[in-house]
Coordinates of C-alpha atoms in Angstrom, one line a residue:
Chain A
X1 CA -0.2 -0.1 0.2
X2 CA 1.4 3.4 -1.2
X3 CA 1.7 5.2 1.9
X4 CA 0.3 8.7 1.1
X5 CA 3.2 11.4 2.3
X6 CA 2.2 15.1 1.8
X7 CA 5.1 17.9 1.4
X8 CA 5.9 20.1 4.6
X9 CA 7.8 22.8 3.5
X10 CA 9.7 24.2 6.3
X11 CA 10.8 27.7 6.7
X12 CA 14.4 26.8 9.1
X13 CA 15.5 30.5 8.9
X14 CA 12.5 31.8 11.0
X15 CA 12.3 29.3 13.6
X16 CA 16.3 29.7 14.4
X17 CA 15.7 33.7 14.6
X18 CA 12.9 32.3 17.2
X19 CA 14.8 29.8 19.0
X20 CA 18.1 32.3 18.9
X21 CA 20.4 30.0 17.2
X22 CA 22.6 31.2 14.3
X23 CA 23.7 28.2 12.7
X24 CA 25.5 28.1 9.2
X25 CA 24.0 27.5 5.4
X26 CA 25.5 24.0 5.4
X27 CA 23.4 23.3 9.0
X28 CA 21.0 25.3 7.7
X29 CA 20.5 22.3 4.1
X30 CA 20.9 19.7 6.5
X31 CA 18.4 20.7 8.9
X32 CA 16.2 21.3 6.3
X33 CA 16.0 17.9 5.2
X34 CA 15.9 16.3 8.2
X35 CA 12.9 18.6 10.0
X36 CA 10.8 18.6 6.5
X37 CA 11.2 14.8 6.6
X38 CA 10.0 14.7 10.5
X39 CA 6.9 16.8 10.1
X40 CA 6.6 14.2 7.5
X41 CA 6.5 11.4 9.1
X42 CA 4.7 13.4 12.7
X43 CA 1.5 14.1 10.3
X44 CA -0.7 10.5 10.7
X45 CA -1.1 12.4 14.2
X46 CA -4.1 14.4 12.0
X47 CA -5.6 11.5 11.0
X48 CA -7.1 10.3 15.1
X49 CA -10.4 11.8 16.1
X50 CA -9.4 14.4 19.4
X51 CA -12.1 16.2 19.7
X52 CA -12.9 16.4 23.2
X53 CA -10.5 14.9 24.5
X54 CA -8.5 16.8 27.2
X55 CA -4.8 17.3 26.6
X56 CA -2.2 15.3 28.7
X57 CA 0.1 17.8 29.6
X58 CA 1.6 15.8 32.5
X59 CA 1.2 12.3 34.0
X60 CA 1.4 12.6 36.9
X61 CA -1.9 15.0 37.7
X62 CA -1.3 17.7 41.5
X63 CA -2.4 20.5 42.2
X64 CA -0.3 22.9 42.8
X65 CA 1.8 22.8 45.8
X66 CA 2.6 26.0 47.7
X67 CA 5.0 26.4 50.3
X68 CA 5.5 28.9 53.4
X69 CA 7.7 32.1 51.5
X70 CA 10.5 31.8 54.8
X71 CA 14.2 33.4 54.5
X72 CA 16.3 30.3 54.1
X73 CA 20.2 30.0 53.2
X74 CA 21.6 30.2 49.6
X75 CA 24.7 30.7 47.3
X76 CA 26.4 33.7 48.4
X77 CA 27.1 35.8 45.6
X78 CA 30.6 35.0 44.8
X79 CA 29.6 31.1 44.2
X80 CA 26.8 31.6 41.9
X81 CA 29.2 34.4 40.2
X82 CA 31.5 31.2 39.7
X83 CA 30.5 30.2 36.5
X84 CA 30.4 33.8 35.2
X85 CA 32.0 34.3 31.3
X86 CA 32.8 37.5 32.7
X87 CA 32.5 39.5 36.1
X88 CA 32.4 43.2 37.1
X89 CA 32.5 42.9 41.0
X90 CA 29.2 41.3 42.0
X91 CA 28.0 42.1 38.6
X92 CA 27.4 39.6 36.0
X93 CA 29.9 41.4 32.3
X94 CA 28.2 41.1 29.6
X95 CA 29.2 42.6 26.3
X96 CA 28.3 46.0 25.6
X97 CA 25.1 45.5 23.2
X98 CA 23.8 48.7 21.4
X99 CA 22.3 48.5 18.3
X100 CA 24.7 49.5 15.0
X101 CA 27.6 50.6 17.7
X102 CA 30.3 47.6 17.7
X103 CA 30.6 46.5 21.1
X104 CA 34.4 47.9 21.3
X105 CA 32.1 50.9 22.5
X106 CA 33.7 51.9 26.6
X107 CA 30.2 53.8 27.4
X108 CA 30.0 52.7 31.3
X109 CA 26.5 52.8 33.1
X110 CA 26.4 53.9 35.9
X111 CA 27.2 50.9 39.0
X112 CA 24.3 50.2 41.0
X113 CA 24.2 50.3 44.7
X114 CA 25.5 46.9 45.6
X115 CA 22.0 45.2 48.1
X116 CA 24.2 41.7 48.4
X117 CA 27.4 41.2 50.9
X118 CA 29.5 38.7 49.6
X119 CA 28.0 36.1 52.2
X120 CA 33.1 33.8 52.2
Chain B
X1 CA 37.3 -12.1 45.0
X2 CA 36.6 -10.7 42.1
X3 CA 35.1 -7.7 42.8
X4 CA 34.0 -6.2 39.4
X5 CA 31.7 -9.1 39.0
X6 CA 30.3 -8.7 42.3
X7 CA 27.0 -7.0 42.8
X8 CA 26.0 -4.0 44.8
X9 CA 24.9 -5.8 48.0
X10 CA 27.4 -8.2 47.5
X11 CA 30.3 -5.3 47.7
X12 CA 28.0 -4.1 50.6
X13 CA 27.9 -7.5 53.0
X14 CA 32.1 -7.4 52.3
X15 CA 32.4 -3.8 53.2
X16 CA 30.1 -4.5 56.6
X17 CA 31.9 -7.4 57.4
X18 CA 34.8 -6.2 57.4
X19 CA 36.3 -8.7 54.4
X20 CA 37.1 -5.8 52.2
X21 CA 38.6 -1.5 52.8
X22 CA 36.3 0.9 50.6
X23 CA 39.9 2.2 49.9
X24 CA 41.1 -1.9 47.8
X25 CA 37.4 -1.4 47.0
X26 CA 37.8 2.6 45.0
X27 CA 41.7 1.5 44.1
X28 CA 40.0 -1.7 41.8
X29 CA 37.8 -0.3 40.2
X30 CA 39.6 3.1 39.9
X31 CA 42.0 0.9 38.3
X32 CA 39.3 -0.7 35.5
X33 CA 38.3 2.9 34.4
X34 CA 42.0 3.7 33.8
X35 CA 42.3 0.4 31.8
X36 CA 39.6 0.8 29.7
X37 CA 38.2 3.7 29.1
X38 CA 40.3 5.0 27.1
X39 CA 38.7 2.4 24.6
X40 CA 35.1 2.8 26.7
X41 CA 34.4 5.9 26.6
X42 CA 32.4 5.7 29.6
X43 CA 33.6 7.9 32.4
X44 CA 33.8 11.7 30.9
X45 CA 35.5 13.5 35.1
X46 CA 36.7 11.7 37.6
X47 CA 36.6 12.6 40.9
X48 CA 39.5 13.3 42.9
X49 CA 38.8 13.4 46.0
X50 CA 37.1 9.5 45.8
X51 CA 39.9 7.9 47.7
X52 CA 40.2 10.3 50.1
X53 CA 36.5 9.8 50.3
X54 CA 36.6 6.1 50.8
X55 CA 39.2 6.4 52.9
X56 CA 36.8 8.3 55.8
X57 CA 34.4 5.7 54.8
X58 CA 36.8 3.3 56.1
X59 CA 37.2 5.2 59.3
X60 CA 33.5 5.0 59.4
X61 CA 33.1 1.5 58.8
X62 CA 35.8 1.0 61.9
X63 CA 34.2 2.7 64.0
X64 CA 31.4 1.3 63.6
X65 CA 27.4 1.5 64.0
X66 CA 27.3 4.4 61.3
X67 CA 25.5 1.6 58.7
X68 CA 22.3 2.7 59.6
X69 CA 22.6 5.9 59.5
X70 CA 24.5 5.3 56.2
X71 CA 23.8 2.0 54.8
X72 CA 25.6 2.8 51.3
X73 CA 28.4 3.9 53.1
X74 CA 32.3 2.9 51.2
X75 CA 30.6 1.5 48.3
X76 CA 30.8 3.7 44.8
X77 CA 28.9 4.7 41.9
X78 CA 28.5 7.1 39.1
X79 CA 26.2 9.1 37.6
X80 CA 25.4 10.8 34.1
X81 CA 26.3 14.1 33.6
X82 CA 22.8 15.4 33.8
X83 CA 23.4 15.0 37.4
X84 CA 24.7 18.4 39.1
X85 CA 27.4 17.6 41.9
X86 CA 28.5 20.3 43.5
X87 CA 32.0 21.2 42.8
X88 CA 32.5 18.9 40.2
X89 CA 31.8 19.3 36.5
X90 CA 28.6 18.8 35.2
X91 CA 28.6 19.4 31.2
X92 CA 25.3 17.2 30.1
X93 CA 28.3 16.6 27.3
X94 CA 27.5 19.6 26.1
X95 CA 30.1 22.7 24.9
X96 CA 27.6 25.1 26.2
X97 CA 28.2 23.9 29.6
X98 CA 31.8 22.4 29.3
X99 CA 33.4 24.2 32.0
X100 CA 30.1 24.3 34.2
X101 CA 30.6 23.3 37.9
X102 CA 27.8 23.3 40.2
X103 CA 27.5 24.9 43.8
X104 CA 24.8 23.0 44.1
X105 CA 23.8 18.9 43.9
X106 CA 20.7 17.1 43.0
X107 CA 18.5 15.7 45.1
X108 CA 19.3 11.8 44.2
X109 CA 22.7 12.6 44.6
X110 CA 22.5 14.2 48.3
X111 CA 20.3 11.7 49.4
X112 CA 23.3 8.9 47.8
X113 CA 26.2 10.4 49.5
X114 CA 24.5 11.3 52.9
X115 CA 24.4 7.7 53.1
X116 CA 27.4 7.4 52.7
X117 CA 28.0 6.8 49.2
X118 CA 31.2 7.4 47.4
X119 CA 31.2 9.2 43.6
X120 CA 33.6 8.1 41.4
X121 CA 32.9 10.6 38.9
X122 CA 30.5 11.7 35.4
X123 CA 29.7 9.9 33.3
X124 CA 29.2 10.0 29.6
X125 CA 25.8 10.6 27.5
X126 CA 24.4 12.4 24.7
X127 CA 24.5 15.6 24.6
X128 CA 21.2 16.7 26.4
X129 CA 20.2 12.9 26.8
X130 CA 19.3 13.6 23.6
X131 CA 20.0 10.5 21.9
X132 CA 20.1 7.1 22.2
X133 CA 23.0 5.7 21.4
X134 CA 25.8 8.0 22.5
X135 CA 26.7 9.2 19.9
X136 CA 25.8 12.9 20.2
X137 CA 28.5 13.6 22.9
X138 CA 30.9 16.7 22.8
X139 CA 32.7 14.1 24.7
X140 CA 33.1 12.1 22.6
X141 CA 31.4 8.7 22.0
X142 CA 30.7 5.0 24.1
X143 CA 31.5 2.0 23.3
X144 CA 29.6 -0.5 24.4
X145 CA 31.9 -3.7 26.4
X146 CA 30.8 -6.5 24.8
X147 CA 31.9 -5.6 20.9
X148 CA 33.5 -1.8 21.3
X149 CA 33.0 -1.5 16.9
X150 CA 29.4 -1.1 18.6
X151 CA 27.7 2.3 20.4
X152 CA 26.3 1.7 23.9
X153 CA 23.4 2.8 23.5
X154 CA 22.0 6.9 25.3
X155 CA 21.5 8.6 26.0
X156 CA 22.7 6.5 29.2
X157 CA 25.8 5.4 27.8
X158 CA 28.3 5.8 30.1
X159 CA 26.2 4.5 33.5
X160 CA 25.1 1.9 31.4
X161 CA 29.1 0.7 30.3
X162 CA 30.2 2.0 33.8
X163 CA 28.2 -1.2 35.3
X164 CA 28.8 -3.2 32.6
X165 CA 32.1 -3.1 32.5
X166 CA 32.8 -3.3 35.9
X167 CA 33.9 0.2 36.2
X168 CA 31.4 0.6 38.9
X169 CA 29.0 -1.7 40.6
X170 CA 26.1 1.3 40.3
X171 CA 25.3 4.4 38.5
X172 CA 22.4 6.8 37.5
X173 CA 21.2 7.7 34.5
X174 CA 18.2 9.6 33.1
X175 CA 15.4 8.3 31.5
X176 CA 13.3 10.4 28.9
X177 CA 12.1 8.2 25.9
X178 CA 13.9 5.3 26.8
X179 CA 18.2 5.9 27.7
X180 CA 18.2 4.2 31.2
X181 CA 16.6 0.6 29.3
X182 CA 17.7 0.8 26.0
X183 CA 21.5 1.5 26.8
X184 CA 21.0 -1.1 30.0
X185 CA 19.6 -2.9 27.1
X186 CA 22.0 -2.7 25.4
X187 CA 24.9 -3.5 27.9
X188 CA 23.4 -6.2 29.3
X189 CA 22.6 -5.1 32.6
X190 CA 19.4 -4.4 34.5
X191 CA 18.7 -1.0 33.6
X192 CA 15.4 0.8 36.3
X193 CA 13.1 4.1 35.0
X194 CA 10.3 4.7 38.5
X195 CA 7.5 5.4 37.6
X196 CA 7.1 9.2 37.2
X197 CA 7.9 11.7 40.1
X198 CA 9.6 8.7 42.4
X199 CA 12.8 10.4 42.3
X200 CA 13.3 14.2 42.3
X201 CA 14.4 16.1 39.0
X202 CA 15.1 19.4 41.5
X203 CA 19.1 18.7 40.3
X204 CA 19.1 16.8 37.2
X205 CA 19.1 19.4 34.0
X206 CA 15.6 19.2 32.2
X207 CA 14.9 18.4 28.6
X208 CA 11.2 17.3 29.3
X209 CA 9.9 17.9 32.3
X210 CA 7.0 15.7 32.1
X211 CA 8.9 13.1 30.6
X212 CA 12.2 12.9 32.3
X213 CA 12.6 10.9 35.2
X214 CA 16.0 9.7 37.2
X215 CA 17.2 6.0 36.6
X216 CA 19.9 2.9 37.9
X217 CA 22.0 0.7 36.5
X218 CA 22.7 -2.5 38.4
X219 CA 23.8 -6.1 37.8
X220 CA 20.9 -7.1 39.8
X221 CA 17.7 -7.1 40.3
X222 CA 17.9 -6.9 44.5
X223 CA 20.4 -4.0 43.8
X224 CA 18.0 -2.4 42.0
X225 CA 15.1 -2.5 44.4
X226 CA 17.7 -1.4 47.4
X227 CA 19.2 1.8 46.2
X228 CA 15.6 3.1 44.8
X229 CA 15.0 2.7 48.6
X230 CA 16.7 5.7 49.4
X231 CA 16.9 8.2 46.5
X232 CA 12.9 7.6 46.1
X233 CA 10.5 10.2 48.1
X234 CA 8.3 13.7 48.1
X235 CA 11.2 16.6 48.0
X236 CA 9.9 20.0 48.2
X237 CA 12.2 21.7 45.9
X238 CA 10.7 19.7 43.5
X239 CA 6.7 19.7 42.5
X240 CA 6.3 17.1 40.8
X241 CA 8.3 15.0 42.9
X242 CA 5.3 12.4 44.8
X243 CA 5.0 12.6 48.2
X244 CA 3.5 8.7 47.7
X245 CA 5.1 6.2 50.3
X246 CA 8.2 4.4 49.3
X247 CA 7.6 1.1 49.9
X248 CA 10.2 -1.5 51.3
X249 CA 10.9 -2.9 47.5
X250 CA 13.6 -5.5 48.8
X251 CA 11.6 -7.1 51.7
X252 CA 8.2 -8.4 49.7
X253 CA 10.5 -9.4 46.8
X254 CA 8.1 -12.4 46.2
X255 CA 10.3 -14.9 44.0
X256 CA 6.8 -16.5 42.4
X257 CA 4.6 -15.5 40.0
X258 CA 1.4 -17.6 41.3
X259 CA -1.8 -15.7 40.3
X260 CA 0.3 -13.1 38.7
X261 CA -1.5 -11.1 34.7
X262 CA 0.7 -11.0 32.3
X263 CA 0.3 -8.9 29.6
X264 CA 1.3 -9.2 25.7
X265 CA 1.0 -6.2 23.8
X266 CA 0.4 -7.9 20.2
X267 CA 0.9 -3.9 18.8
X268 CA 4.7 -4.6 20.0
X269 CA 5.0 -8.6 19.3
X270 CA 3.5 -7.5 15.1
X271 CA 6.8 -5.3 15.1
X272 CA 9.3 -7.0 12.5
X273 CA 11.8 -8.1 15.3
X274 CA 16.0 -9.6 15.0
X275 CA 14.6 -13.4 15.3
X276 CA 16.9 -14.1 18.4
X277 CA 15.3 -10.8 20.5
X278 CA 11.9 -12.9 19.4
X279 CA 12.6 -15.8 20.8
X280 CA 14.3 -14.9 23.6
X281 CA 10.9 -13.6 24.8
X282 CA 9.1 -16.1 23.8
X283 CA 11.4 -18.3 25.8
X284 CA 11.0 -15.5 29.0
X285 CA 6.9 -15.2 28.8
X286 CA 7.0 -19.7 29.2
X287 CA 9.3 -19.1 32.3
X288 CA 7.5 -16.9 33.5
X289 CA 4.0 -19.7 33.3
X290 CA 6.5 -22.2 34.4
X291 CA 6.4 -19.5 38.1
X292 CA 3.2 -19.5 37.7
X293 CA 2.0 -16.7 36.0
X294 CA -0.8 -16.6 33.1
X295 CA -0.3 -14.6 30.1
X296 CA -2.8 -12.5 28.2
X297 CA -2.6 -11.1 25.3
X298 CA -3.4 -7.3 25.4
X299 CA -4.1 -3.9 22.9
X300 CA -3.1 -0.9 22.9
X301 CA -4.3 0.7 19.8
X302 CA -2.9 3.9 19.6
X303 CA 0.8 2.6 20.9
X304 CA 2.0 3.3 16.4
X305 CA 1.8 7.2 17.3
X306 CA 3.6 7.1 20.4
X307 CA 7.2 8.3 18.0
X308 CA 4.9 11.0 16.3
X309 CA 3.5 12.6 20.3
X310 CA 6.7 11.7 21.8
X311 CA 8.8 13.7 20.2
X312 CA 6.2 16.4 19.4
X313 CA 6.0 17.1 23.1
X314 CA 10.1 16.2 23.9
X315 CA 11.0 18.9 21.3
X316 CA 8.5 21.3 22.6
X317 CA 9.6 20.8 26.3
X318 CA 12.9 20.9 25.3
X319 CA 12.9 24.2 23.3
X320 CA 11.7 25.7 26.2
X321 CA 14.2 24.1 28.9
X322 CA 17.2 25.0 26.7
X323 CA 15.9 28.8 26.8
X324 CA 17.9 28.9 29.5
X325 CA 21.1 28.3 27.9
X326 CA 22.0 32.5 26.6
X327 CA 25.9 32.8 28.1
X328 CA 25.4 35.3 30.6
X329 CA 25.3 33.9 33.6
X330 CA 26.8 30.5 33.0
X331 CA 27.3 28.1 30.0
X332 CA 29.5 28.7 26.9
X333 CA 30.0 31.8 24.9
X334 CA 31.0 32.9 21.5
X335 CA 34.1 34.9 21.1
X336 CA 32.4 37.6 19.2
X337 CA 33.8 40.6 19.3
X338 CA 30.6 42.8 16.3
X339 CA 27.5 41.5 17.2
X340 CA 24.7 43.1 15.8
X341 CA 21.7 43.2 18.8
X342 CA 21.9 40.7 21.5
X343 CA 19.5 39.0 19.3
X344 CA 22.6 38.6 18.0
X345 CA 24.6 37.5 20.8
X346 CA 22.4 34.9 22.1
X347 CA 22.2 33.0 18.8
X348 CA 26.0 32.7 18.9
X349 CA 26.9 31.5 21.6
X350 CA 23.5 28.8 21.6
X351 CA 24.5 28.4 17.6
X352 CA 29.0 27.2 18.4
X353 CA 27.4 26.6 22.0
X354 CA 25.3 23.5 20.8
X355 CA 25.4 20.8 19.0
X356 CA 23.2 19.6 15.3
X357 CA 21.3 17.4 16.8
X358 CA 20.3 19.6 20.2
X359 CA 19.9 22.5 17.4
X360 CA 17.6 20.1 15.7
X361 CA 15.6 19.0 18.7
X362 CA 15.2 22.7 19.8
X363 CA 14.6 24.1 16.1
X364 CA 11.5 21.5 16.5
X365 CA 10.5 22.1 19.4
X366 CA 9.9 25.9 18.7
X367 CA 7.9 25.0 15.7
X368 CA 5.5 23.2 17.6
X369 CA 4.5 25.3 20.5
X370 CA 5.0 28.5 17.7
X371 CA 1.7 30.6 16.7
X372 CA -0.3 28.4 13.8
X373 CA 1.1 25.0 14.4
X374 CA 0.5 25.4 18.8
X375 CA -3.2 23.2 17.6
X376 CA -2.2 21.2 14.7
X377 CA 1.4 19.5 17.3
X378 CA 1.5 20.3 20.0
X379 CA -1.9 20.4 21.5
X380 CA -2.9 17.3 19.2
X381 CA -0.4 15.6 20.8
X382 CA -0.9 15.6 24.5
X383 CA -4.8 15.1 23.2
X384 CA -3.1 11.7 21.5
X385 CA -0.9 11.1 25.0
X386 CA -4.1 10.9 26.8
X387 CA -5.5 8.1 24.8
X388 CA -2.4 6.2 24.7
X389 CA -2.5 6.6 28.7
X390 CA -5.9 5.4 29.3
X391 CA -5.2 2.3 27.1
X392 CA -3.0 1.2 29.2
X393 CA -4.9 2.1 31.7
X394 CA -7.9 0.0 30.7
X395 CA -4.8 -2.6 29.5
X396 CA -3.7 -3.1 33.7
X397 CA -7.4 -3.2 34.6
X398 CA -7.0 -6.9 32.6
X399 CA -3.5 -7.4 34.0
X400 CA -0.6 -6.9 36.0
X401 CA 2.6 -6.5 34.3
X402 CA 3.5 -5.9 30.4
X403 CA 6.3 -7.9 28.7
X404 CA 7.8 -6.1 25.9
X405 CA 10.9 -6.0 23.6
X406 CA 12.9 -3.4 24.5
X407 CA 14.9 -2.9 21.6
X408 CA 14.0 -4.6 17.9
X409 CA 17.5 -5.7 17.3
X410 CA 20.9 -5.9 19.9
X411 CA 23.4 -3.6 19.5
X412 CA 24.2 -2.3 16.1
X413 CA 27.7 -1.3 14.8
X414 CA 28.7 2.3 14.9
X415 CA 29.5 2.4 12.2
X416 CA 25.9 2.0 10.4
X417 CA 24.1 3.8 13.2
X418 CA 22.5 7.2 12.2
X419 CA 22.4 9.1 15.5
X420 CA 20.2 12.0 13.8
X421 CA 18.7 10.1 10.4
X422 CA 14.1 9.6 11.4
X423 CA 15.3 5.5 11.6
X424 CA 16.8 6.4 14.9
X425 CA 13.4 8.2 16.4
X426 CA 11.8 5.1 15.2
X427 CA 13.6 2.8 17.1
X428 CA 12.2 3.7 20.5
X429 CA 9.2 1.9 19.4
X430 CA 8.9 0.2 22.4
X431 CA 10.6 2.4 25.3
X432 CA 9.2 5.7 24.1
X433 CA 4.9 5.6 25.2
X434 CA 6.5 4.8 29.3
X435 CA 7.3 7.9 29.7
X436 CA 4.4 9.5 27.4
X437 CA 2.4 7.6 30.0
X438 CA 4.7 8.2 33.5
X439 CA 4.4 4.8 33.8
X440 CA 7.9 2.1 36.0
X441 CA 9.7 0.1 33.5
X442 CA 12.7 -1.9 33.8
X443 CA 15.3 -3.5 31.6
X444 CA 16.3 -6.9 32.5
X445 CA 19.2 -9.0 30.5
X446 CA 18.3 -12.4 28.9
X447 CA 20.9 -14.1 27.3
X448 CA 23.7 -12.4 24.8
X449 CA 23.2 -14.1 20.5
X450 CA 24.8 -15.3 19.0
X451 CA 27.0 -12.9 18.4
X452 CA 28.3 -12.8 21.9
X453 CA 25.9 -9.2 22.2
X454 CA 23.3 -8.6 25.0
X455 CA 19.4 -9.3 24.6
X456 CA 16.9 -8.1 27.2
X457 CA 13.4 -7.3 28.3
X458 CA 10.9 -5.1 29.1
X459 CA 8.5 -4.9 32.3
X460 CA 5.8 -2.7 32.7
X461 CA 3.5 -2.0 35.8
X462 CA 1.3 0.0 36.2
X463 CA 2.2 3.3 38.1
X464 CA 3.7 3.4 41.5
X465 CA 3.3 0.0 41.6
X466 CA 7.3 -1.5 41.1
X467 CA 6.8 -4.0 43.3
X468 CA 5.7 -6.4 40.7
X469 CA 7.8 -4.7 37.9
X470 CA 10.0 -6.3 40.2
X471 CA 8.8 -10.1 41.1
X472 CA 9.1 -10.7 38.1
X473 CA 12.2 -9.5 36.4
X474 CA 13.4 -11.1 40.5
X475 CA 11.6 -14.2 39.5
X476 CA 13.1 -14.4 35.6
X477 CA 16.2 -13.5 37.4
X478 CA 16.5 -16.8 39.5
X479 CA 15.4 -18.9 36.1
X480 CA 17.9 -17.0 33.4
X481 CA 20.9 -15.6 36.1
X482 CA 23.3 -13.5 33.9
X483 CA 26.0 -14.9 34.7
X484 CA 27.9 -13.3 31.3
X485 CA 30.9 -10.7 31.5
X486 CA 33.0 -9.0 28.6
X487 CA 36.5 -9.8 27.7
X488 CA 37.3 -6.6 30.2
X489 CA 37.2 -8.2 32.7
X490 CA 39.7 -10.7 32.1

């Protein structure tokens, strides 16, 4: 029996923009083929009647849990910063990104008042 | 005593009786790792303090009286690199987290270390648990100890291999679509995934939050039942972790299956299966009958839709879970000088930090959840998930436990296995539906095939009824006792 396969066209570039993932041209070619093949395969789900079927998002049904808002020990600022790619004092440092300008600009923003003490 | 062949509980007894020390045990396993890891690539980071911790455990063992509070005192084990281990690198086998050192440990890790276990190190896996061959790792492929040209299976390949190759007597993995059960089957070890919600996912790097569950690899069924008693149970840090009481599974391991109804889902056995796997499965049904069970034919009518359903849901959840990796507070940051804007910054970090399979799944998930497609794909998949769920509940009215294959073939050669193709996705037919429905399931090694590759059987129980699954597994293990060891042991 010949399987009827719907031809699917996917705008991979648009999805990479939504997903915030840059891909190379070669990756785009490869991924477009694979992703389209995937969506051709999953098209079979459209044939199943699911009117009035309640979607299942999680197999364990629990009500939203609440807990009391108590102060507990947490990470120190320095341990929270340990994995940061770049640090300045108690701040996570990122490139200065201003649309149209190069990231080499030394525009310094006014430092915020320090609100956390280092516990170590 | 050949320590590599001993089960976790046998080693525990030897330690408790003073027959061996934790230090000699740890040295033994570190030696095996040193010898074989270059070929197998099961471990990606070792705990440099393991020996020191073993020596401390020996001190406490000599003092006596600590075993009540620390029933795992001095016993070595390993963790898949999806589990945060405080001050020890945790990378999810991704360039994105290649330097990440967590400031905290996963609840599962804490519960084990608190009870005296020794963390030997972190094991290899598919990147962010996305894959079923352990071929998508930033740290390189993992190989099967039974045949170095074959894949270990994944995504928890390293953890399965670590136990199969006698590098540790027990290890932990994660299972989102079969990532514990499948490598367990390929590597000839026991692999258990309990009910979704049994084990806290706090500190376990998220792939797909409604599907992920931790699982354990062991040499014997009883080892798995024993250690899971300590890690399961409510955790305030994970609201999807069930408050249901954790039974003492090891105390109720019933060897007789008298009165047990064993379901045989016809859809599974209508699939194209390797001849030797089919034979092995039939033998296990026969053995279960000899132990007193009744075999009943059952049907799961929506099973053929499980793969499509799974991948639509898993990729959607992954696209959301992996959105946190932006190179701002931790993780990979691309060394780029010219950036257009903030989105460009994120896109470069993520584009360079993630491997191809991860990117593929995030893109699929993003599309599925996007405007105009959400109802057609995501909502539809969740509705079919409901149908599958109801289908299993219906079947469990007629039987107590299901027996199915784990895979349709034994571990394939690394040269023919195509990790990124649709055909690879289709191979997860038997394991995926379990995660959609949240059932407990395990893989039990049955025998070696004519190419000396292990074959396994999957045992599935209703939600929170792991006892039934363990009982069937124990009864089969008693009769089969898979006593084979790969050449790396000799």
